[in-house]
Short mmCIF file of C-alpha atoms in Angstrom, two decimals:
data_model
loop_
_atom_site.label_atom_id
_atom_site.label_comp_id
_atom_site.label_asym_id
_atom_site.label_seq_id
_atom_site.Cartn_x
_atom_site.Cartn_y
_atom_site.Cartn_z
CA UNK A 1 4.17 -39.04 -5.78
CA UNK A 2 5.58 -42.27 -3.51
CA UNK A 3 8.62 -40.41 -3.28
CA UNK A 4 7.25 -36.92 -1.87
CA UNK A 5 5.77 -38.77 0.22
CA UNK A 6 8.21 -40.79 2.17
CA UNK A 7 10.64 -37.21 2.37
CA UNK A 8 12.12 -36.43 5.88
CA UNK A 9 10.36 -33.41 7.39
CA UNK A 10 13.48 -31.02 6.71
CA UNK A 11 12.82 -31.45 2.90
CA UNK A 12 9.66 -30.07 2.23
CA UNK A 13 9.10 -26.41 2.75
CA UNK A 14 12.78 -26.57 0.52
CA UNK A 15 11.49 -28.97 -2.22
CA UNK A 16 8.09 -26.52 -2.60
CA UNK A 17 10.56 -23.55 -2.94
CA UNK A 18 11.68 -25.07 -5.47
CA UNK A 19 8.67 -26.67 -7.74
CA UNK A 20 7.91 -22.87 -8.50
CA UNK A 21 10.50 -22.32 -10.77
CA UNK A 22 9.82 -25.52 -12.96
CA UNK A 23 6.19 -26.00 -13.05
CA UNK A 24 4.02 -23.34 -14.95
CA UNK A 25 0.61 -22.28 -13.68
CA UNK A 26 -1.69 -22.33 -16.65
CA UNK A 27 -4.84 -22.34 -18.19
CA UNK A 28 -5.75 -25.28 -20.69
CA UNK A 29 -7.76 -24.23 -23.81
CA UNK A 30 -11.17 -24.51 -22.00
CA UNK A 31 -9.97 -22.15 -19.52
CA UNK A 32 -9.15 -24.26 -16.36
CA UNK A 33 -5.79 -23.45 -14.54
CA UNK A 34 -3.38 -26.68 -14.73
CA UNK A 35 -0.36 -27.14 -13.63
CA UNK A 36 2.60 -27.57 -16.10
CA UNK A 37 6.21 -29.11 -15.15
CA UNK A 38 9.22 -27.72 -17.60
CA UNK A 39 11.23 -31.00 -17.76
CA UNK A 40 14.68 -28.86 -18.99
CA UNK A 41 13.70 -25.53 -16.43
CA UNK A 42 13.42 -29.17 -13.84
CA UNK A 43 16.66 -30.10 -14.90
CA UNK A 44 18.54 -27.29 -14.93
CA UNK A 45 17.29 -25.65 -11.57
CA UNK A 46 17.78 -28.95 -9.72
CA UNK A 47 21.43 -29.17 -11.55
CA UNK A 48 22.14 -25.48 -10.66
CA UNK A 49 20.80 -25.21 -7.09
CA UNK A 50 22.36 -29.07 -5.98
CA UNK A 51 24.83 -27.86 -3.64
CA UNK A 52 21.89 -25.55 -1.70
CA UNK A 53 18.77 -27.40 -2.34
CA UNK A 54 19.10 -28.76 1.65
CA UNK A 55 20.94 -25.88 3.29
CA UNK A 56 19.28 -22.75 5.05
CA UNK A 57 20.37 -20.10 2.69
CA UNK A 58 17.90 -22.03 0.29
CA UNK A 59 15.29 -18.95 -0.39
CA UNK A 60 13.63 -17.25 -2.82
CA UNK A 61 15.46 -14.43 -2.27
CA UNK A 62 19.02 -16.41 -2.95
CA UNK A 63 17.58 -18.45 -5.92
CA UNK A 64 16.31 -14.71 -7.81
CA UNK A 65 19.81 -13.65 -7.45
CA UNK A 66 21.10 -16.48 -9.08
CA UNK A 67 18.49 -16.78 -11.66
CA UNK A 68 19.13 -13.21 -12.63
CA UNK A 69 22.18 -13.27 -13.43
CA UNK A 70 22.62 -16.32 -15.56
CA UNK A 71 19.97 -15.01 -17.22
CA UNK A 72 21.38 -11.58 -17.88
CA UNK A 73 24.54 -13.23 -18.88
CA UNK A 74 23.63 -13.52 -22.60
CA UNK A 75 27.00 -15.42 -23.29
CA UNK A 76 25.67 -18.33 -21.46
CA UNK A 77 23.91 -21.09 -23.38
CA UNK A 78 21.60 -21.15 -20.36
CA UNK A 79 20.14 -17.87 -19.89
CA UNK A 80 16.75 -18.89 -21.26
CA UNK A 81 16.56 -21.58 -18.90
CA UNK A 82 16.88 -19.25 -16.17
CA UNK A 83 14.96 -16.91 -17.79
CA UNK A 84 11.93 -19.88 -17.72
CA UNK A 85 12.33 -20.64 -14.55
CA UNK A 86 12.26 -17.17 -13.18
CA UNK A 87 8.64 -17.01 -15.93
CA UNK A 88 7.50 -20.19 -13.94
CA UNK A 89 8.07 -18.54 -10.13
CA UNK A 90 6.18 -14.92 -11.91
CA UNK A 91 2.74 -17.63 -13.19
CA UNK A 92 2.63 -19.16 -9.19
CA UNK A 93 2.97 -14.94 -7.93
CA UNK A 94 -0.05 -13.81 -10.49
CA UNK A 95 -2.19 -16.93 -9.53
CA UNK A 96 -1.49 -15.14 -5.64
CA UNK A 97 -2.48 -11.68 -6.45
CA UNK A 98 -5.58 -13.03 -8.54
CA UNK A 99 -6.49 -14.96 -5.08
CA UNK A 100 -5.90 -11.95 -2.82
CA UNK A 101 -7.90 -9.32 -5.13
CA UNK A 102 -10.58 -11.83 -4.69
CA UNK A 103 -10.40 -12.22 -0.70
CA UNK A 104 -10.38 -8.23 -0.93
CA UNK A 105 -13.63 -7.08 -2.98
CA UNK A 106 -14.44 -10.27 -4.80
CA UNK A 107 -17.58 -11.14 -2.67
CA UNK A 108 -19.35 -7.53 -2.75
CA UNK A 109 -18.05 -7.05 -6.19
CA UNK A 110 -19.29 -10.13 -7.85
CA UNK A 111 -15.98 -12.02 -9.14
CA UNK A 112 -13.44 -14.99 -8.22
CA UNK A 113 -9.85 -15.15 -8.80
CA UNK A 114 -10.70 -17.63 -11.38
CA UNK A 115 -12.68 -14.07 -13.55
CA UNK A 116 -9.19 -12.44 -13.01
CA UNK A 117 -6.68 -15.46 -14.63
CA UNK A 118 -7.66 -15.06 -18.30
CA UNK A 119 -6.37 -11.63 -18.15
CA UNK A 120 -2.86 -12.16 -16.50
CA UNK A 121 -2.07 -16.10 -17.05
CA UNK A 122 -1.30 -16.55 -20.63
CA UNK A 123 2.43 -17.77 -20.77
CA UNK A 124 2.43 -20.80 -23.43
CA UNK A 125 5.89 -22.34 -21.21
CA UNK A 126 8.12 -21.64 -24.31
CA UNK A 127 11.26 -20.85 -23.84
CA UNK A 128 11.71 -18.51 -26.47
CA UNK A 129 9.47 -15.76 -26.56
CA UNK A 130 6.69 -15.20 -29.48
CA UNK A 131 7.48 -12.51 -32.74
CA UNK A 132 3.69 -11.85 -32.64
CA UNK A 133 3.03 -11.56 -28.90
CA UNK A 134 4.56 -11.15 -25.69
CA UNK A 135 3.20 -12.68 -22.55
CA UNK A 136 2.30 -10.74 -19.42
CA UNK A 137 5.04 -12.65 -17.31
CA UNK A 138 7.62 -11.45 -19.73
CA UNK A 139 6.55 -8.41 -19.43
CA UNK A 140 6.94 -8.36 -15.44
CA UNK A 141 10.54 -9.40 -15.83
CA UNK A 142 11.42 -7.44 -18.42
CA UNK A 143 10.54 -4.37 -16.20
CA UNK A 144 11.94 -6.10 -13.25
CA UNK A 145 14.69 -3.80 -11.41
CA UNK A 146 16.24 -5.80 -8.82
CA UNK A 147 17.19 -2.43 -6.27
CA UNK A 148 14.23 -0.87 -6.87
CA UNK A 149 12.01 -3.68 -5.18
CA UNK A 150 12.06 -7.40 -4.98
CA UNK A 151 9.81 -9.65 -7.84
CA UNK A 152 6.92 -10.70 -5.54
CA UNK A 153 6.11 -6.73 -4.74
CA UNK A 154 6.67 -5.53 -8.69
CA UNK A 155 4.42 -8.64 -10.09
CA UNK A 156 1.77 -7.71 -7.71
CA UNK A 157 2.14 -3.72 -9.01
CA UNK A 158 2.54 -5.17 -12.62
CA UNK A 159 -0.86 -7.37 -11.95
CA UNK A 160 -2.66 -4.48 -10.75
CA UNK A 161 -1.50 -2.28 -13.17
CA UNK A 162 -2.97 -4.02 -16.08
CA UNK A 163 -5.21 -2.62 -18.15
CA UNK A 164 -7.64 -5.43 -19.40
CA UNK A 165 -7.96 -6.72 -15.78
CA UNK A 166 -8.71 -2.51 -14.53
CA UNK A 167 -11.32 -2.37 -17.05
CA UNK A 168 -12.85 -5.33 -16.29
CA UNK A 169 -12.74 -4.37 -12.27
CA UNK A 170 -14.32 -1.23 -13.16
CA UNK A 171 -16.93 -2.91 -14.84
CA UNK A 172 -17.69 -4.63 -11.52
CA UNK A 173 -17.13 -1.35 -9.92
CA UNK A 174 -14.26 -0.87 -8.49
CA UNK A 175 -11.37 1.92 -9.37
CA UNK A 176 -8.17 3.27 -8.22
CA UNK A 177 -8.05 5.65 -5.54
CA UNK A 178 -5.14 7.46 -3.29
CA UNK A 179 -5.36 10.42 -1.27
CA UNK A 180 -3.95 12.54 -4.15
CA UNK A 181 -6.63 11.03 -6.59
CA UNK A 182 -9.04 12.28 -4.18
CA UNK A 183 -7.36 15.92 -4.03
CA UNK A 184 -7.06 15.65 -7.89
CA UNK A 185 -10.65 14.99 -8.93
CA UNK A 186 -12.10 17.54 -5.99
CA UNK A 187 -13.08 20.69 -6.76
CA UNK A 188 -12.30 23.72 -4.45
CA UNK A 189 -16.25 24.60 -4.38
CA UNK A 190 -17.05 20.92 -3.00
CA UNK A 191 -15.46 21.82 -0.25
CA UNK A 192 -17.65 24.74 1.13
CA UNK A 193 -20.68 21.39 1.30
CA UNK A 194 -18.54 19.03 2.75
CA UNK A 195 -16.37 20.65 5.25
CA UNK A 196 -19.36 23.07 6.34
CA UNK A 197 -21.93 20.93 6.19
CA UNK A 198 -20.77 17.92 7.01
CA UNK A 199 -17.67 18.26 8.92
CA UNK A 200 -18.83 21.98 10.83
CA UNK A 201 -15.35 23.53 9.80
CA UNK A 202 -15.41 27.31 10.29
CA UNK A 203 -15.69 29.62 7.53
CA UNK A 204 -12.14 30.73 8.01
CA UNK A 205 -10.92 27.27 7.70
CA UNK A 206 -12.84 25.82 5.26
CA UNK A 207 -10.86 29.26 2.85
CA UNK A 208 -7.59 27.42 4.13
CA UNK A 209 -8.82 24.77 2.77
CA UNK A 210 -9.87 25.78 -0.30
CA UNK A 211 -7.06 27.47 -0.97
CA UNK A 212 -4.63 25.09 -0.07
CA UNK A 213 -6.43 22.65 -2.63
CA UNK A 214 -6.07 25.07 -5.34
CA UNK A 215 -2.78 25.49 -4.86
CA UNK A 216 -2.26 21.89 -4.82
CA UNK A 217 -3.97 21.90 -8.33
CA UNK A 218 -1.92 24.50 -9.44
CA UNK A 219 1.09 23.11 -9.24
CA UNK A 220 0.85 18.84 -8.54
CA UNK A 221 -2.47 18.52 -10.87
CA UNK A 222 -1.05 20.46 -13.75
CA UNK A 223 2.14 18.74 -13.92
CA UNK A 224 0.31 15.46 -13.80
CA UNK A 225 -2.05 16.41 -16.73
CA UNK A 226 1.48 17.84 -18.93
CA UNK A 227 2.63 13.94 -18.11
CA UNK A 228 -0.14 12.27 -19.01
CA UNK A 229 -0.33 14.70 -22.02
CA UNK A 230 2.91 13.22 -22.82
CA UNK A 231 2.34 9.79 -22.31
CA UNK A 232 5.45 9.96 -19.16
CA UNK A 233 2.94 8.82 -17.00
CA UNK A 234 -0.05 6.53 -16.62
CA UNK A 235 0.66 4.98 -12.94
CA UNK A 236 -0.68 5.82 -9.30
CA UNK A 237 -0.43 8.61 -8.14
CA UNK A 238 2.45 9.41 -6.24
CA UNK A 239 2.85 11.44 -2.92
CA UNK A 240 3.94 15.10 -3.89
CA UNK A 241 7.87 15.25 -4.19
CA UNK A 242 9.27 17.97 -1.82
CA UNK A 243 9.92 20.43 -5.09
CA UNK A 244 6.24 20.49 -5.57
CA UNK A 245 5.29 20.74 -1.87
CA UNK A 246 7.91 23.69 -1.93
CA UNK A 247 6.29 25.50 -4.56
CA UNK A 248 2.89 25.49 -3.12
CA UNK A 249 4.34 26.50 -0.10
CA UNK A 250 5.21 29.39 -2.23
CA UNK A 251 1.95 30.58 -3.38
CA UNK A 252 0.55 29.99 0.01
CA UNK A 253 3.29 32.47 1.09
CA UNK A 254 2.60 34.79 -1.26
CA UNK A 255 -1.30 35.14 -0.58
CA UNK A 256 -1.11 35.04 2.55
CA UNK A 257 0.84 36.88 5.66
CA UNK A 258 1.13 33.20 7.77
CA UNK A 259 4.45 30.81 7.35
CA UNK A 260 4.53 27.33 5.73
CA UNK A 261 6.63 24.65 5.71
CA UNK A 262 6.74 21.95 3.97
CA UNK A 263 5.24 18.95 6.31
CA UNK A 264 2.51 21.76 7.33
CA UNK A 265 1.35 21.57 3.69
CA UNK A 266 1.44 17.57 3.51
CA UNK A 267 -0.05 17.37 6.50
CA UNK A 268 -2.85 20.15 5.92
CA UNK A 269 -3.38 18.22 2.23
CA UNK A 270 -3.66 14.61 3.88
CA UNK A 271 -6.04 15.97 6.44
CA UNK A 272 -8.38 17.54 3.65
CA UNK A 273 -8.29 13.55 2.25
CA UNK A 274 -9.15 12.36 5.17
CA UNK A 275 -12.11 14.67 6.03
CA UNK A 276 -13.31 13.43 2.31
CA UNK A 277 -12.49 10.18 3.39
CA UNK A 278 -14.69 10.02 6.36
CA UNK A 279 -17.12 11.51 4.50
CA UNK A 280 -17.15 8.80 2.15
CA UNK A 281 -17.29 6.41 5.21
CA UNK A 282 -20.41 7.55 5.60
CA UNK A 283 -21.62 7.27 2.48
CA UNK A 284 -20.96 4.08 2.00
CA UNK A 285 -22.86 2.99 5.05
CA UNK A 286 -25.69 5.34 4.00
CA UNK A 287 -25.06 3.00 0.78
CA UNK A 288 -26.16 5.61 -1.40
CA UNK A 289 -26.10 4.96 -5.16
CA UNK A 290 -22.45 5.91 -6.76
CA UNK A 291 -21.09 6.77 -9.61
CA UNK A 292 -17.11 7.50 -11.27
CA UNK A 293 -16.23 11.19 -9.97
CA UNK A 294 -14.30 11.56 -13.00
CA UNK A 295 -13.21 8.81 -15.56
CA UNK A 296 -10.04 10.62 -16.75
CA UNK A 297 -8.44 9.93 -13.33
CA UNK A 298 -9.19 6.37 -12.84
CA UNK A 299 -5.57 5.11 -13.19
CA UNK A 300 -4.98 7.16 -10.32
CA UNK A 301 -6.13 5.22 -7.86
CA UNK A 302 -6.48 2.18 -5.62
CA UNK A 303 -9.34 -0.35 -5.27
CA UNK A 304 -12.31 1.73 -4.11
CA UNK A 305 -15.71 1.73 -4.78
CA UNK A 306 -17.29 4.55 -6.61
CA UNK A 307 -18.01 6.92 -4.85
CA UNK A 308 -20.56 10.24 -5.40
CA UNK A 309 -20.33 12.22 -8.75
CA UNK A 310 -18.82 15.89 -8.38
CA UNK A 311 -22.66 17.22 -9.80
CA UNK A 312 -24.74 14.84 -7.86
CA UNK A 313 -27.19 16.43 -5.50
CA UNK A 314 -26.31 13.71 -3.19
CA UNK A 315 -22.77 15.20 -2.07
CA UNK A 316 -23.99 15.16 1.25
CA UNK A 317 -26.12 12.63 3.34
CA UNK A 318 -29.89 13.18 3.72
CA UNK A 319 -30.92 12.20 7.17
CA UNK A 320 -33.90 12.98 9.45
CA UNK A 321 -31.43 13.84 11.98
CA UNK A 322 -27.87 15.58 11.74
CA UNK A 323 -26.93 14.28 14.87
CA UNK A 324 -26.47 11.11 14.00
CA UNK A 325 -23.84 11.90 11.53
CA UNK A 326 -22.34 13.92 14.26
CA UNK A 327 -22.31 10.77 16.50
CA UNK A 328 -20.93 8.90 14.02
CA UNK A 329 -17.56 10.61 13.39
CA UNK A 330 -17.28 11.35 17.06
CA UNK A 331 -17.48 7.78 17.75
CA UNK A 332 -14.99 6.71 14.91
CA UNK A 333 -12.30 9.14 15.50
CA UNK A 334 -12.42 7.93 19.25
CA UNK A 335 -11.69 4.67 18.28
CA UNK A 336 -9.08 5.49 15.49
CA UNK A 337 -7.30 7.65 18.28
CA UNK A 338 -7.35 4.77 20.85
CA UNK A 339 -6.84 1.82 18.36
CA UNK A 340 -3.51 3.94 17.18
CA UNK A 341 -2.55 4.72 20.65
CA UNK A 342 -2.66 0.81 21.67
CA UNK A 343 -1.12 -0.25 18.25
CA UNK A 344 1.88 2.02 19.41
CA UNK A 345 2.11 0.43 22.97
CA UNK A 346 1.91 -2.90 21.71
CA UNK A 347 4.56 -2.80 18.95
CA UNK A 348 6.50 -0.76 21.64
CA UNK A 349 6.02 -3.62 24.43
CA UNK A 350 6.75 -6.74 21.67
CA UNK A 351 9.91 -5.15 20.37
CA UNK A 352 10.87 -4.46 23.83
CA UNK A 353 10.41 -7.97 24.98
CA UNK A 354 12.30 -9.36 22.09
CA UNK A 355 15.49 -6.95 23.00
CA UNK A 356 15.38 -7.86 26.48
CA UNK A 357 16.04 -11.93 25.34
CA UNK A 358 18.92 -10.96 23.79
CA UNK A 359 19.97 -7.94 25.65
CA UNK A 360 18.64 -5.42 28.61
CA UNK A 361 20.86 -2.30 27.78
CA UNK A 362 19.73 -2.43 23.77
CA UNK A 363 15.98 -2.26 24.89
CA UNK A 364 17.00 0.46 27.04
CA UNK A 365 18.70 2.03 24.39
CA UNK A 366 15.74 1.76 21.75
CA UNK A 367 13.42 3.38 24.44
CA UNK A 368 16.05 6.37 24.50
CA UNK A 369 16.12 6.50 20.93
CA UNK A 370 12.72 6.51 19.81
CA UNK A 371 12.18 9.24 22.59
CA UNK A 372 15.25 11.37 21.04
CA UNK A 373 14.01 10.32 17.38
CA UNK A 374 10.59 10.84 17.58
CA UNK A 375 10.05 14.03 20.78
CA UNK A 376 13.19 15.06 20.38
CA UNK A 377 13.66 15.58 16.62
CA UNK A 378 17.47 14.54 17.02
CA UNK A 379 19.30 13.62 14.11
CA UNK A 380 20.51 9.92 14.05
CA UNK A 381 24.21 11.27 14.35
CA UNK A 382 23.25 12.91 17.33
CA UNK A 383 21.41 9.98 18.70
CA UNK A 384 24.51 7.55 18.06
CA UNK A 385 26.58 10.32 20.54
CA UNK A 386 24.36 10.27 23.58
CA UNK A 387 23.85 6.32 23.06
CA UNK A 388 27.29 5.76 22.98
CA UNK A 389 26.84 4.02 19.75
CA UNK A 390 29.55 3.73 16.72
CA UNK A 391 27.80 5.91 14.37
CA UNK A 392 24.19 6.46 12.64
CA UNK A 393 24.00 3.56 10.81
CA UNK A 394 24.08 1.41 14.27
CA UNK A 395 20.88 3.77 15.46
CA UNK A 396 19.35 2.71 12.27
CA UNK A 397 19.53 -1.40 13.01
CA UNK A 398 18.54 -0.08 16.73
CA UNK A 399 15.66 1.60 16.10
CA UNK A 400 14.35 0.07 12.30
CA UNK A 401 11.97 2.77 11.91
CA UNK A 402 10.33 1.14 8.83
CA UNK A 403 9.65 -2.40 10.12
CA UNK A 404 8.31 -0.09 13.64
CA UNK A 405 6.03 1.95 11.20
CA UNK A 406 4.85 -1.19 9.34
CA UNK A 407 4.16 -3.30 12.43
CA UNK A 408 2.30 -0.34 14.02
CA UNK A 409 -0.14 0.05 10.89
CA UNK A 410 -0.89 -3.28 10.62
CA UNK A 411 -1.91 -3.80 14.23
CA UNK A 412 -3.76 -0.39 13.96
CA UNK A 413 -5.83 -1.92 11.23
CA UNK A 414 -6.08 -4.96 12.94
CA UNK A 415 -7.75 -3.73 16.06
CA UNK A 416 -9.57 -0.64 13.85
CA UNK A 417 -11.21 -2.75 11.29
CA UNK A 418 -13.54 -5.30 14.12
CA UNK A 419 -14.63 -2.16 16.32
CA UNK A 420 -15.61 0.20 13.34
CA UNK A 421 -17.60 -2.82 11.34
CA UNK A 422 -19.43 -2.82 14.73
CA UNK A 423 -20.08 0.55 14.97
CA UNK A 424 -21.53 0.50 11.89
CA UNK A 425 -24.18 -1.69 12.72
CA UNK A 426 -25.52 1.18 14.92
CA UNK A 427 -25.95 3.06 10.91
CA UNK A 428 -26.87 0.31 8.78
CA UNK A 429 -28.75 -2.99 8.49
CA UNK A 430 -27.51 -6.32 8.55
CA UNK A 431 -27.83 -6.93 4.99
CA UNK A 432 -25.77 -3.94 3.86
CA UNK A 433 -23.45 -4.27 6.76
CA UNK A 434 -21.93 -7.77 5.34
CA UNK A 435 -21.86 -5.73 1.95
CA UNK A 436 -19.68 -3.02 3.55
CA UNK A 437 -17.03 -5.04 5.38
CA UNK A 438 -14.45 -5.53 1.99
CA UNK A 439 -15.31 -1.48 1.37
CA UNK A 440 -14.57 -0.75 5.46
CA UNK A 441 -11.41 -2.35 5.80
CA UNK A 442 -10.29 -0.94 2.35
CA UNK A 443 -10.87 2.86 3.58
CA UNK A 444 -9.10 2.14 6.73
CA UNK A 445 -6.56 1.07 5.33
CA UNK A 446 -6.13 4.30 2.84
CA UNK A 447 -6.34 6.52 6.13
CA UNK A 448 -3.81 4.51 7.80
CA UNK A 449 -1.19 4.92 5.57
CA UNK A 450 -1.79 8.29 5.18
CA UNK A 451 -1.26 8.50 9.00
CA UNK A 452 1.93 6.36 8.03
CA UNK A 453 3.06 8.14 4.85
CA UNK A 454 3.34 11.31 7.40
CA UNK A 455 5.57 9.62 9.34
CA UNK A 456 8.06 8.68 6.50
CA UNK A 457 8.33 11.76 5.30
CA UNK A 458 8.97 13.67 8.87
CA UNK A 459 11.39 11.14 9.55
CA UNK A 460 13.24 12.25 6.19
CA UNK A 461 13.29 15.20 6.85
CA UNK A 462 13.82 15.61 10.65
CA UNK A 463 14.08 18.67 12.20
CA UNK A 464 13.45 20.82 15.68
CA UNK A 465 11.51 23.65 13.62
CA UNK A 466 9.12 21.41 11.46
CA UNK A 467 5.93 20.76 12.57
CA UNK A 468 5.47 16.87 14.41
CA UNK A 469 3.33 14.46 12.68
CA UNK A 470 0.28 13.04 14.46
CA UNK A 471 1.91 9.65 14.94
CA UNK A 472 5.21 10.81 16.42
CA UNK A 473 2.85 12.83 18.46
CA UNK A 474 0.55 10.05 19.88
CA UNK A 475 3.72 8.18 20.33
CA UNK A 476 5.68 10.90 21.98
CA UNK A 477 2.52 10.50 24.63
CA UNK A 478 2.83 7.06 24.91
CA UNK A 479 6.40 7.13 25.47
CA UNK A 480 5.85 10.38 28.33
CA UNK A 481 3.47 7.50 30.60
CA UNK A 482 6.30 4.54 30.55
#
């Protein structure tokens, strides 16, 4: 310990790197997490990694890399030592998603990170694995595919995907829920109560609606109940691919005399989840009691409390005065529209500011481009012609449409989640309010990405004739006032 101690202050943040991938978090027999250093995964990381240890390329990223391929090289006498110390990084990643599950739900919900260990921490530090029993960290790497998406994002999905830790979370009452959970598990007729009743749709659309949903049952639904009939799939739902979308565009077309496309349909179906969303908003604040809409579909979805069974005769809230509901919505789609309109100028104004350090005619250039991206509906070979750039792939690194639809979601949810827990103290009391904060920011979240998710897939799929998605549209307004 005298040694850490007297280390220059260009060692550390290195040297912690590094003590992940040859000490083991643990729990002892009475159940208490410990901490466990590997003397030979010590040895042979420090031996491996000595020419790096105090250079900048020193990064999780680099060590992985390395890791993974001595240990895929069975020929080498050290593969299991890589192996371990690859296990010991995987025991530090679980403790992390057993501490942020906790920060999420565990204070409504009843449970700490240390409830969630037992379940995920059992690796014994051996380097060979057992005949009888494989470990949940072996498991994680074992499924691990390096270009499909980096080890701390699949051991969070791995940790989340377990199935002694969901059942226990369901016990305390929460499940997995997406947008296409929510489509799944609602029946057309529910719709007639809560888009009438509740949201005043018209007749007319409200038959859009229901149709739309049963065509969305037809054709995503029934393919997901053939794969779980054939054990192919028991993970989240996933968005609809653009085959599906295409054939429910299909039997739109072919009972009905109006035109389709394919981002119509998404974003007609992720506008029916968010009027149940919203709905469910409400209900939470109304903090009526819940229950599982159906128990076949819980694998489906993503931490959310339970919300309203399908035959309950609470589908829709009793008040003294429909108004207030009214008032409600009104008031929170205000604020969603404005918090996503400021979100856009301020990722907009930061990204601008950082171009300009480095270079005035690039942060002129990503102005043009998001304009000719987004309001357009130019391709990015198009785009690289009037920018007098070398070819698409330079627009890309311009514009980085991902890391721009990332840092405009979290800043949405940033500013969304403070001014909607306040409006809700206008609909609930102060006891259920601190109750509803974890469920709040959880829902906003879900409706953010869906706003998000629209955006992805109209910027794969680019083109003058499809319909724009909200957020290119807000931003397309945004960009008409600079």
């Amino acid at each position: 310990m005298g040694r850490q101690s007297q280390t220059n202050h260009e060692e550390p943040s290195n040297h912690m790197i590094g003590l992940k991938y040859y000490t083991l978090v643990m729990l002892n027999s009475t159940g208490k997490r410990q901490i466990r250093e590997i003397e030979g995964a010590k040895i042979f990381f420090t031996e491996t990694f000595a020419d790096w240890i105090n250079t900048n390329n020193f990064s999780d990223v680099f060590i992985q890399k390395r890791l993974l391929e001595l240990w895929q090289n069975n020929s080498s006498p050290s593969n299991l030592l890589a192996q371990r110390c690859l296990l010991c990084w995987i025991s530090w990643q679980i403790e992390q998603v057993c501490f942020s599950l906790e920060q999420q739900f565990g204070h409504f919900h009843g449970f700490t990170h240390s409830d969630l260990l037992p379940y995920v921490l059992d690796d014994d530090g051996n380097l060979q694995t057992s005949a009888n029993y494989q470990c949940w960290s072996r498991e994680i790497l074992a499924t691990f595919e390096p270009d499909k998406s980096s080890l701390t994002t699949w051991t969070s999905r791995k940790v989340r995907q377990h199935r002694e830790l969901n059942k226990y979370l369901l016990e305390c009452g929460l499940y997995l829920v997406s947008d296409w959970a929510i489509l799944n598990d609602t029946k057309p007729q529910q719709l007639a109560k809560i888009l009438g009743e509740f949201h005043s749709l018209t007749d007319l659309e409200i038959r859009q609606a229901q149709n739309l949903l049963s065509a969305y049952h037809k054709i995503y639904r029934a393919e997901r109940f053939r794969q779980r009939a054939n054990s192919q799939s028991k993970s989240k739902c996933q968005s609809p691919t653009t085959q599906q979308l295409q054939e429910i565009v299909e039997i739109l077309q072919a009972e009905s005399v109006s035109k389709f496309s394919i981002i119509s349909v998404l974003q007609s179906l992720q506008t029916i989840a968010n009027y149940l969303r919203e709905y469910r908003i409400h209900v939470r604040i109304a903090a009526l009691p819940t229950v599982s809409l159906d128990a076949e579909l819980h694998e489906n979805s993503t931490f959310l409390e339970m919300i309203p069974a399908s035959n309950s005769e609470n589908l829709l809230i009793s008040t003294d005065d429909d108004n207030e509901t009214e008032a409600f919505l009104k008031m929170y789609r205000n604020q969603f529209l404005n918090c996503l309109d400021n979100a856009l100028n301020t990722v907009v104004d930061l990204r601008m500011k950082k171009l300009q350090k480095k270079d005035i005619n690039k942060a002129k250039q990503f102005l043009i481009g998001l304009q000719l991206f987004h309001c357009q509906r130019l391709s990015m070979g198009k785009i690289a012609q009037q920018l007098g750039l070398r070819a698409q792939d330079a627009v890309a690194r311009l514009l980085k449409l991902k890391e721009f639809r990332a840092d405009v979601r979290q800043e949405i949810l940033v500013k969304l989640q403070a001014q909607v827990i306040e409006l809700a103290q206008k609909f609930s009391t102060p006891t259920k309010l601190k109750k509803l904060e974890s469920q709040i920011t959880e829902l906003l979240d879900e409706q953010i990405n869906r706003i998000i998710s629209e955006a992805e897939v109209e910027a794969a799929s680019i083109q003058n004739n499809a319909d724009m998605s909200y957020f290119s549209q807000r931003l397309c307004q945004k960009l008409g006032n600079r």
